[in-house]
PDB file of C-alpha atoms in Angstrom:
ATOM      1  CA  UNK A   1      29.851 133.681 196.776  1.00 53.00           C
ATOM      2  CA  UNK A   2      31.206 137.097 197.185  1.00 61.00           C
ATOM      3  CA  UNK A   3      32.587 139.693 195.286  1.00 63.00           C
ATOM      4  CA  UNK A   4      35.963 140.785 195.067  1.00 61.00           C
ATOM      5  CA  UNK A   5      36.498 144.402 194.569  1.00 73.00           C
ATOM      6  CA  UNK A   6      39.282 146.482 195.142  1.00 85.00           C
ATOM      7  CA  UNK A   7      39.487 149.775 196.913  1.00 87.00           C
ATOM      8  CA  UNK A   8      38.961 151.779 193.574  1.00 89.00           C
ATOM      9  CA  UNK A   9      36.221 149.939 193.009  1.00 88.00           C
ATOM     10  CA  UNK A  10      34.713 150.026 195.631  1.00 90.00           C
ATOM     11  CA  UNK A  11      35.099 153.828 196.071  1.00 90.00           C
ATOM     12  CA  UNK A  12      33.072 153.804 192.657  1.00 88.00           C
ATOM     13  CA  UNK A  13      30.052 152.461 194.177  1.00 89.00           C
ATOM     14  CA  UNK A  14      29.718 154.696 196.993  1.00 91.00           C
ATOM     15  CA  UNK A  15      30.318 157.557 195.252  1.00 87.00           C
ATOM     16  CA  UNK A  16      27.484 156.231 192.752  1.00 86.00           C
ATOM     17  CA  UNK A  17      25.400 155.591 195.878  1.00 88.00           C
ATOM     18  CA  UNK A  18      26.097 159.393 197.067  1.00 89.00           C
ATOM     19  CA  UNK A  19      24.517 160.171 193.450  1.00 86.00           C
ATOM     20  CA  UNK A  20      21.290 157.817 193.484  1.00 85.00           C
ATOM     21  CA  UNK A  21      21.016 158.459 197.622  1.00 87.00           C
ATOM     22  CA  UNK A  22      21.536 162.060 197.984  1.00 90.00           C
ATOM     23  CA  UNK A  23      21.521 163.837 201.494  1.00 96.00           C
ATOM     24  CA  UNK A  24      20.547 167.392 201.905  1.00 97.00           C
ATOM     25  CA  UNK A  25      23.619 169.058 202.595  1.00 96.00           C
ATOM     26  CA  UNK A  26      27.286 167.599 202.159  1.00 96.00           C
ATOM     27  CA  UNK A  27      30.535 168.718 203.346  1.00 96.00           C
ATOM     28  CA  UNK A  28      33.652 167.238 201.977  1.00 95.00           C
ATOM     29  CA  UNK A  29      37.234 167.352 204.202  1.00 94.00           C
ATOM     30  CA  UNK A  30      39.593 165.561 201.919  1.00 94.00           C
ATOM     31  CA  UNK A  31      38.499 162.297 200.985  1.00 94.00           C
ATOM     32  CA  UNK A  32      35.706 162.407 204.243  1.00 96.00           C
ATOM     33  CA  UNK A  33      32.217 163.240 203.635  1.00 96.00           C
ATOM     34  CA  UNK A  34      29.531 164.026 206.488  1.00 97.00           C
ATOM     35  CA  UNK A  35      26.474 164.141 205.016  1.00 97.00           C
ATOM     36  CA  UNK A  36      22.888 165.862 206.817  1.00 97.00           C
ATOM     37  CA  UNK A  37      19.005 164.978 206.048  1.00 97.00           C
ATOM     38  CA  UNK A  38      17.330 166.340 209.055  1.00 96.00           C
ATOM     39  CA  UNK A  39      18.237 163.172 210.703  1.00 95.00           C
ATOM     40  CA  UNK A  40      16.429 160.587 208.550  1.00 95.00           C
ATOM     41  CA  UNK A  41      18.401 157.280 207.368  1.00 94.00           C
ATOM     42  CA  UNK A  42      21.925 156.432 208.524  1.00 94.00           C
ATOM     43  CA  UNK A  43      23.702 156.969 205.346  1.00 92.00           C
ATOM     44  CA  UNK A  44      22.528 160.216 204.475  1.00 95.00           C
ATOM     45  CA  UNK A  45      23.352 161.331 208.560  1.00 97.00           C
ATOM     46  CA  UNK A  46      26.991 160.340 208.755  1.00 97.00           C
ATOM     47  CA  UNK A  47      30.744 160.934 208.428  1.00 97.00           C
ATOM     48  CA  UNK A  48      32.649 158.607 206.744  1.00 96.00           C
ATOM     49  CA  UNK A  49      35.984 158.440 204.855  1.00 96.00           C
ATOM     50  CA  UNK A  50      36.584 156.959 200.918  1.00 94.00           C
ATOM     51  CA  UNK A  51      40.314 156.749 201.480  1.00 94.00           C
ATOM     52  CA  UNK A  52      42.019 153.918 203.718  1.00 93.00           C
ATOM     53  CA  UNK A  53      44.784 156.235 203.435  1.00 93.00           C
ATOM     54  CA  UNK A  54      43.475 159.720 204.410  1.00 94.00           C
ATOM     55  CA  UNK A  55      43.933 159.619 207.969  1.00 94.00           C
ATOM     56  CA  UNK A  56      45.425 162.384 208.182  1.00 93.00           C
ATOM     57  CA  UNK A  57      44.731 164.573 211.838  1.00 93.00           C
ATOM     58  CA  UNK A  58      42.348 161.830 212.056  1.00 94.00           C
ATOM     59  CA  UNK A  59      41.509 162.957 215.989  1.00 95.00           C
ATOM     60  CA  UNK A  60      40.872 166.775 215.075  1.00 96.00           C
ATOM     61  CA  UNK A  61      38.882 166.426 211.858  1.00 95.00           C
ATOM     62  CA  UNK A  62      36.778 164.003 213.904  1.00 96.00           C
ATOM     63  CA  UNK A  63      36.281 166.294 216.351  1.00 96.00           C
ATOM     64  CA  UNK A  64      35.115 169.022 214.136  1.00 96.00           C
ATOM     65  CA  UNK A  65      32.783 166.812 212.155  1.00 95.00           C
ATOM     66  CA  UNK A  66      31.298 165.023 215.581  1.00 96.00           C
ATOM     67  CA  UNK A  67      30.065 169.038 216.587  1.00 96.00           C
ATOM     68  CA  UNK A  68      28.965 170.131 213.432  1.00 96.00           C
ATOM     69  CA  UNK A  69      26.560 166.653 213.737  1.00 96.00           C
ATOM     70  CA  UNK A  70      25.880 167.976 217.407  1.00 96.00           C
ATOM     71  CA  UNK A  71      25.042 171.657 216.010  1.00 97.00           C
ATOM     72  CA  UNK A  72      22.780 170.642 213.724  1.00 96.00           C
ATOM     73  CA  UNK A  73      20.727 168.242 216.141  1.00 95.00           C
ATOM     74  CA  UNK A  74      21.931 164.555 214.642  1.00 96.00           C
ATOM     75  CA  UNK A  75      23.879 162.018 217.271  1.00 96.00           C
ATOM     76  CA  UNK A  76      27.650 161.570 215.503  1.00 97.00           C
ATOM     77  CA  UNK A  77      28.034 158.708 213.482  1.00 97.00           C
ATOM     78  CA  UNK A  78      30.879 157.416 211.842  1.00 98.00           C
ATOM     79  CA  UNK A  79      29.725 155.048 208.729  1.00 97.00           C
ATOM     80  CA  UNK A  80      32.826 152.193 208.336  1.00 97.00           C
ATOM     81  CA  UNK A  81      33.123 150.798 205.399  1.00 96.00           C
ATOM     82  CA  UNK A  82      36.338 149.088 203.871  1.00 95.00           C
ATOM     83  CA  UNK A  83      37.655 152.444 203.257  1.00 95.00           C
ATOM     84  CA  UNK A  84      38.050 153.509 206.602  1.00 95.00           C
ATOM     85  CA  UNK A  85      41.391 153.547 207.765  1.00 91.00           C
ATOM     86  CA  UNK A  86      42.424 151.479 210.210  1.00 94.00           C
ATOM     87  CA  UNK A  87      44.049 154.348 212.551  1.00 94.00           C
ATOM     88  CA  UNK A  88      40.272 155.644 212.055  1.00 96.00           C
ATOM     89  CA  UNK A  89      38.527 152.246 213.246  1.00 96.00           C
ATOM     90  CA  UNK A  90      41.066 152.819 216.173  1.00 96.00           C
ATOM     91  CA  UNK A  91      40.330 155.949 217.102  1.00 96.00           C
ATOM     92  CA  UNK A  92      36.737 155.021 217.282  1.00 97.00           C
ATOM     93  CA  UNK A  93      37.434 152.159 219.672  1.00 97.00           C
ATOM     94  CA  UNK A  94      39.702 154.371 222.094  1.00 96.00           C
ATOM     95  CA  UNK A  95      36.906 157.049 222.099  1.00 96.00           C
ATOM     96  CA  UNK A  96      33.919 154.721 222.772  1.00 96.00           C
ATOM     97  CA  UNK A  97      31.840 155.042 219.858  1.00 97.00           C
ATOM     98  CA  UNK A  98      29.547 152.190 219.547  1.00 97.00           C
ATOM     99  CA  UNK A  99      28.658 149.930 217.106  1.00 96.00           C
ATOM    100  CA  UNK A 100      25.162 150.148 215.472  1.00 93.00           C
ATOM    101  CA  UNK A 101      23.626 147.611 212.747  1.00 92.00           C
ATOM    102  CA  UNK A 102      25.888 145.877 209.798  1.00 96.00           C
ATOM    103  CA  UNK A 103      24.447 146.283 206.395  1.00 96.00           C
ATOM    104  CA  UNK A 104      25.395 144.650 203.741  1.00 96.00           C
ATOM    105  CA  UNK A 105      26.288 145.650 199.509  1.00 95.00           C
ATOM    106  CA  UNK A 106      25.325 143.380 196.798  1.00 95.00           C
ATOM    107  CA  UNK A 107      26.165 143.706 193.362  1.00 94.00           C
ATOM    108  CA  UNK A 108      24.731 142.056 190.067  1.00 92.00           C
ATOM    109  CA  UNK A 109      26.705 142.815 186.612  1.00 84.00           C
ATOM    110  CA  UNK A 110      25.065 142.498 183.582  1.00 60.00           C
ATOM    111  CA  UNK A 111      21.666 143.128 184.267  1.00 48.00           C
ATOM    112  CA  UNK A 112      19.589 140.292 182.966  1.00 57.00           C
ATOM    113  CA  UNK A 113      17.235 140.642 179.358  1.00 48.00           C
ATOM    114  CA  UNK A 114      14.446 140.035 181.531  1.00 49.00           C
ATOM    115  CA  UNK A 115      11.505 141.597 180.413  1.00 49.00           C
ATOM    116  CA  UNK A 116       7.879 141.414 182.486  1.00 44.00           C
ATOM    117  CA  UNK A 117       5.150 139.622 180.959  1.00 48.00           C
ATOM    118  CA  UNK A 118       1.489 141.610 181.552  1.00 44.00           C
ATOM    119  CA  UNK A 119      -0.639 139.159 183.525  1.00 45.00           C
ATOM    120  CA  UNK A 120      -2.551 140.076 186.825  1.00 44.00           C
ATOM    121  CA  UNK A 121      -0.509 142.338 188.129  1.00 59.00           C
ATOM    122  CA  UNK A 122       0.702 145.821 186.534  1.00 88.00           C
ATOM    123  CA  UNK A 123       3.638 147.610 186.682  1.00 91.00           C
ATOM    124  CA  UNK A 124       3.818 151.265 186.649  1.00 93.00           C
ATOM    125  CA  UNK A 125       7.326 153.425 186.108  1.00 94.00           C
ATOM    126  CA  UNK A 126       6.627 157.168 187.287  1.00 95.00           C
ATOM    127  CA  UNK A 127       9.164 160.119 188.562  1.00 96.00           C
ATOM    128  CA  UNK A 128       9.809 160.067 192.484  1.00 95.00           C
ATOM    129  CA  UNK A 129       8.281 163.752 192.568  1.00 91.00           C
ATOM    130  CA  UNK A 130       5.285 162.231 190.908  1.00 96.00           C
ATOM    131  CA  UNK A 131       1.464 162.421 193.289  1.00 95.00           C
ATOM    132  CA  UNK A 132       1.609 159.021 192.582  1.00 95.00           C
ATOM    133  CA  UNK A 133       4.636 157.475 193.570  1.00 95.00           C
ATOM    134  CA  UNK A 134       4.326 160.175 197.212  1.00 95.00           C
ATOM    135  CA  UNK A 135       0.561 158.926 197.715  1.00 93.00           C
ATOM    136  CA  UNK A 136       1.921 155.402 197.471  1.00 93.00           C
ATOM    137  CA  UNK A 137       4.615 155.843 199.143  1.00 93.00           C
ATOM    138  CA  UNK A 138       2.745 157.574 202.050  1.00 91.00           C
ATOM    139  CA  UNK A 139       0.307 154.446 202.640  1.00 84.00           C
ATOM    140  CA  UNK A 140       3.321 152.299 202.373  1.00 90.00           C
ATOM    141  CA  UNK A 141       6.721 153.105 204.339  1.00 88.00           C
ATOM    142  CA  UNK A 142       4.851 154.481 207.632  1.00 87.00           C
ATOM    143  CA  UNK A 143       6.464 157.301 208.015  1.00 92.00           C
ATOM    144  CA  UNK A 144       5.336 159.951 210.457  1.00 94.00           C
ATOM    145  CA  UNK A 145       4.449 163.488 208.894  1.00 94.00           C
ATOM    146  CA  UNK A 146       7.385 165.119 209.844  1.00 96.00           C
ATOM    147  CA  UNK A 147       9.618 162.366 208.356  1.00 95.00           C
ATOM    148  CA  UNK A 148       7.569 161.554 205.290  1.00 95.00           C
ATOM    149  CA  UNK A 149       8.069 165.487 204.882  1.00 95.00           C
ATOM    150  CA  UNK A 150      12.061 165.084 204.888  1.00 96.00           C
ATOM    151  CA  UNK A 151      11.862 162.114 202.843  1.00 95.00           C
ATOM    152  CA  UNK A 152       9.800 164.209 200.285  1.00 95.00           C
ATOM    153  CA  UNK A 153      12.397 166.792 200.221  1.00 96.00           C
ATOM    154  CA  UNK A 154      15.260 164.209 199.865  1.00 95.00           C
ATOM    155  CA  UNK A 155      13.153 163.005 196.378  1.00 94.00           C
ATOM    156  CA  UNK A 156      13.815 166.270 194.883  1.00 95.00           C
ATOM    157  CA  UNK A 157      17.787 166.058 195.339  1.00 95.00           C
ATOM    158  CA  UNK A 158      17.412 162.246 193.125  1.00 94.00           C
ATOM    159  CA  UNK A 159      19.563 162.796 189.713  1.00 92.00           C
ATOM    160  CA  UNK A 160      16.796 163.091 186.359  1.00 92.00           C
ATOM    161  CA  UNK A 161      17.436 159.277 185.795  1.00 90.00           C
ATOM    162  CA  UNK A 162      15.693 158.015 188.894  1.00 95.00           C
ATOM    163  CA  UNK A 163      12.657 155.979 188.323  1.00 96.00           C
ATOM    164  CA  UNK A 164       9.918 154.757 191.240  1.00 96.00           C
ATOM    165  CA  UNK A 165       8.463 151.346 190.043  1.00 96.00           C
ATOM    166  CA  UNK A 166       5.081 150.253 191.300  1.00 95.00           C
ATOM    167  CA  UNK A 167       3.662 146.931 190.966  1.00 94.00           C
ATOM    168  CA  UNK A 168      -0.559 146.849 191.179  1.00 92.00           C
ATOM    169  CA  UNK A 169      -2.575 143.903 191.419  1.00 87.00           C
ATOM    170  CA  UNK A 170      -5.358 143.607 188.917  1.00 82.00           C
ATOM    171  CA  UNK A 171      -8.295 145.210 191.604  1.00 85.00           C
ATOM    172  CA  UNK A 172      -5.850 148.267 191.875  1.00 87.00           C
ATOM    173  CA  UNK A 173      -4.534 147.510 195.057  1.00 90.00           C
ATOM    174  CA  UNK A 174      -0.383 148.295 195.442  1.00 93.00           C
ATOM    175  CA  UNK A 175       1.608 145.636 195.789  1.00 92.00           C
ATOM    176  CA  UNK A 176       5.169 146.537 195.960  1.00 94.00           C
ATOM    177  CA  UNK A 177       7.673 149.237 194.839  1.00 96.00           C
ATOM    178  CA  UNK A 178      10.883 149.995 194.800  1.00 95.00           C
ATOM    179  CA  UNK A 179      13.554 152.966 193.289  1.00 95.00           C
ATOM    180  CA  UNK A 180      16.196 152.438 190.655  1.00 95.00           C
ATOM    181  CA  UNK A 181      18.441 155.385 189.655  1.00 93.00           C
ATOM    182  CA  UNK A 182      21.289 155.110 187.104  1.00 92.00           C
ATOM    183  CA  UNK A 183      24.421 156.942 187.341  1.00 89.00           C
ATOM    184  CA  UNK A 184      27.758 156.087 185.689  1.00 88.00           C
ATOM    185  CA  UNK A 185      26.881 152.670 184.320  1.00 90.00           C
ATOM    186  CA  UNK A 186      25.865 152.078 187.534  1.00 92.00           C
ATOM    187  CA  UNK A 187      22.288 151.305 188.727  1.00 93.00           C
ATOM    188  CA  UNK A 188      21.106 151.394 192.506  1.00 94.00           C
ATOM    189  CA  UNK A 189      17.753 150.044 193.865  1.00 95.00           C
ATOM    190  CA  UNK A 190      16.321 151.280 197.089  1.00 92.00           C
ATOM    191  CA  UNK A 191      13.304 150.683 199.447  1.00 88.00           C
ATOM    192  CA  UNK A 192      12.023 147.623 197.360  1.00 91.00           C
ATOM    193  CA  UNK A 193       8.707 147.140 199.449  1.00 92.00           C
ATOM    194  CA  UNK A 194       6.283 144.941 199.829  1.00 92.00           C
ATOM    195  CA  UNK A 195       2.818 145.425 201.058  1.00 92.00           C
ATOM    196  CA  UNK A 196       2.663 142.589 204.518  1.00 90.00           C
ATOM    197  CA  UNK A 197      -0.323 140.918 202.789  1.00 90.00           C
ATOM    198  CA  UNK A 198       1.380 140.392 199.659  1.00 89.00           C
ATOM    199  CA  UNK A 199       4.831 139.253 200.924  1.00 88.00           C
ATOM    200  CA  UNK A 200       6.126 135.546 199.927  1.00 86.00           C
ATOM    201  CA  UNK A 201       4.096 135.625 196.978  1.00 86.00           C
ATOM    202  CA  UNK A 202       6.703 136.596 194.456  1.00 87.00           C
ATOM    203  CA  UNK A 203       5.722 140.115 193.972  1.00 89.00           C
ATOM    204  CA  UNK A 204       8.650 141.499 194.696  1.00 89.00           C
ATOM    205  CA  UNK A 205      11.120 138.755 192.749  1.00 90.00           C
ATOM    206  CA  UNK A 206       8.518 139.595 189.621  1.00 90.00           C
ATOM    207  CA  UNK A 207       9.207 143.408 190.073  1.00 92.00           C
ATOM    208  CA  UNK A 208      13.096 142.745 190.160  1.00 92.00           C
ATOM    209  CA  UNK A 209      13.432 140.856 187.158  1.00 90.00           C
ATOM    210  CA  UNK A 210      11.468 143.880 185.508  1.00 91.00           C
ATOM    211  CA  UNK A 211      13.358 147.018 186.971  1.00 92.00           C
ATOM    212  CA  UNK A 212      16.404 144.702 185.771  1.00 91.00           C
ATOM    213  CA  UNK A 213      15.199 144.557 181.705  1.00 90.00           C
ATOM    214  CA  UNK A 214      14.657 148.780 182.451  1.00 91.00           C
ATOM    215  CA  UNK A 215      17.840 149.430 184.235  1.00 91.00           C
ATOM    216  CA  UNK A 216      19.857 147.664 181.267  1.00 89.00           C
ATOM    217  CA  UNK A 217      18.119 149.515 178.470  1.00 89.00           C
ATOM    218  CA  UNK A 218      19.020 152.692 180.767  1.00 90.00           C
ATOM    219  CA  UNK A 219      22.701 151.748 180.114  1.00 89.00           C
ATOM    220  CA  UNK A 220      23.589 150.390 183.601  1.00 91.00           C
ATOM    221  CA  UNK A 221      25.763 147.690 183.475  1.00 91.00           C
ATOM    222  CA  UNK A 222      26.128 146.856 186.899  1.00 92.00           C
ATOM    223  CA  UNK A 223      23.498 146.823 189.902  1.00 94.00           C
ATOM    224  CA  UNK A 224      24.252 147.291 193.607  1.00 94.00           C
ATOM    225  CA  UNK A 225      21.813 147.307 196.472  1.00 95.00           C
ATOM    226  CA  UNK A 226      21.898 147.351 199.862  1.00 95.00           C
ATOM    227  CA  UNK A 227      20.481 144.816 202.764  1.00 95.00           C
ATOM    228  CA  UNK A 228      20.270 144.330 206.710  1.00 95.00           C
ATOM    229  CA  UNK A 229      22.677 142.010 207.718  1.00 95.00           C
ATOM    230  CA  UNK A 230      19.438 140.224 209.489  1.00 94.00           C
ATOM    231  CA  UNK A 231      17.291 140.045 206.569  1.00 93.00           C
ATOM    232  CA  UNK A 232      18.076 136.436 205.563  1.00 93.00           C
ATOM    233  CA  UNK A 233      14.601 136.172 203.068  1.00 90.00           C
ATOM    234  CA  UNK A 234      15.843 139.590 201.508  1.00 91.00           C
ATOM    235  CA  UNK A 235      19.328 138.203 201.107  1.00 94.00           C
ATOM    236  CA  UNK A 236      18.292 135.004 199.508  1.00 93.00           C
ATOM    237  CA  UNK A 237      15.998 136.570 197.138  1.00 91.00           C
ATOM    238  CA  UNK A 238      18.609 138.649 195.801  1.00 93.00           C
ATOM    239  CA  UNK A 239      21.575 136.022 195.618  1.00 93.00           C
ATOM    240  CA  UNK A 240      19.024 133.724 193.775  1.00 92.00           C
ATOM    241  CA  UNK A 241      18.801 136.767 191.629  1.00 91.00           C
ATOM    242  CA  UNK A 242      22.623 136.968 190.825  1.00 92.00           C
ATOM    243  CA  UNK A 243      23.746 139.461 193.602  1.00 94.00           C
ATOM    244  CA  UNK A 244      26.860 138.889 195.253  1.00 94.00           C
ATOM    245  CA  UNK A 245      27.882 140.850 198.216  1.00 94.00           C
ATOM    246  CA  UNK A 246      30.914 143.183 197.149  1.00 94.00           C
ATOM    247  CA  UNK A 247      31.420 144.438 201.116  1.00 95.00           C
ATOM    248  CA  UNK A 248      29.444 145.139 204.575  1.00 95.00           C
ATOM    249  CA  UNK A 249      29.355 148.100 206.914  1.00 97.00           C
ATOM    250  CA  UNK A 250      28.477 149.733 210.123  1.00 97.00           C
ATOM    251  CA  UNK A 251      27.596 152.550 212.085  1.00 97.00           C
ATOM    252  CA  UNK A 252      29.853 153.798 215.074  1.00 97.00           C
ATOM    253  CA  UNK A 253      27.478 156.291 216.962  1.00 97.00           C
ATOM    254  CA  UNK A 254      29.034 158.747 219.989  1.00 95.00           C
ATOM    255  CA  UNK A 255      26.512 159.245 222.379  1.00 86.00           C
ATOM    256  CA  UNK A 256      27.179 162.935 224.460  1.00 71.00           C
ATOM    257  CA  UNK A 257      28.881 162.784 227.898  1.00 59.00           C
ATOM    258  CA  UNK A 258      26.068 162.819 230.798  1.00 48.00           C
TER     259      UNK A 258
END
């Protein structure tokens, strides 16, 4: 079952998303956004528009916004969601930008009463700017220096409400984490993670059903996340979870002439 949002709505949750996944430097052209980290992750590396109807000079403002990408070292890319025009999706098409991986948003409402019952494993809530949560992080995403060194710096732009949950076995050893940020009654969970040796073991299910008890005391009253189109276990843990997905999207990348 999926979702049905409308474009208001759906503006609501990416502007929450801007909020609990902030870039390092945004500029904002109407109702377009390009957003820069030093090139690491999609979203926080790409133009895209949160008006079907501001389309506007479409062909100039994407011109300006595909050099500024270029000037600062990142390959253009246009993120399409829903509320990208259509004379936008068009434009993209005529100028050969291709399509790159199809992601899809789930949403959960009324996070469930849920609350995690102690037993061999341990959960542990610290700040993302904590040694802890960066030391377990570090031994967990496999990032290279450089990158874990822009993701670091990204951690520090998070609003005061976000949280990084880590889930220990009993011997100490990490077993999966994840972030959850609140912002606007909204709550968004990133980079839930699960250590290879510990997947299919319902680690990560367990840590869910507690980050959902915290998010609701927080005040969040809805929960979105986002998933690879091509993660069917991911998908199916969080629909059996409650998550419906509310829309999907895309990259359109524009690789320079030869």
């Amino acid at each position: 079952m999926n979702a049905v949002l409308d474009h208001t709505s759906l503006r609501a949750l990416e502007a929450v998303m801007f909020k609990c996944r902030p870039s390092l430097e945004t500029v904002v052209d109407g109702d377009w956004v390009w957003r820069f980290a030093k090139g690491y992750t999609g979203r926080a590396n790409s133009l895209q528009s949160l008006n079907v109807k501001d389309t506007d000079k479409a062909q100039e403002r994407l011109a300006v916004h595909v050099q500024r990408s270029r000037d600062y070292g990142i390959v253009p890319k246009f993120r399409v969601t829903p509320l990208a025009g259509q004379k936008i999706v068009d434009l993209l098409d005529v100028q050969g930008w291709s399509t790159q991986g199809h992601t899809r948003v789930l949403v959960r409402t009324g996070p469930d009463s849920s609350r995690f019952t102690p037993g061999p494993e341990n959960i542990v809530v610290v700040a993302p700017g904590s040694n802890q949560w960066r030391q377990a992080m570090d031994g967990l995403i496999g990032l290279d220096p450089t990158t874990f060194g822009i993701y670091l710096e990204m951690l520090t732009k998070l609003p005061p409400t976000a949280r990084g949950f880590l889930m220990y076995q009993a011997d100490g050893a990490l077993a999966c984490a994840a972030l959850g940020v609140v912002a606007d009654e909204i709550a968004a969970i990133f980079s839930l993670t699960t250590v290879p040796q510990y997947q299919r073991q319902g680690f990560g299910r367990g840590l869910m059903g507690f980050i959902h008890g915290y998010l609701r005391n927080e005040g969040a009253k809805q929960v979105v996340l986002q998933v690879e189109a091509h993660n069917k276990p991911a998908i199916g843990l969080y629909r059996s979870l409650g998550y419906e997905e509310a829309y999907s999207y895309t990259y359109r990348t524009l690789e320079a002439a030869e």
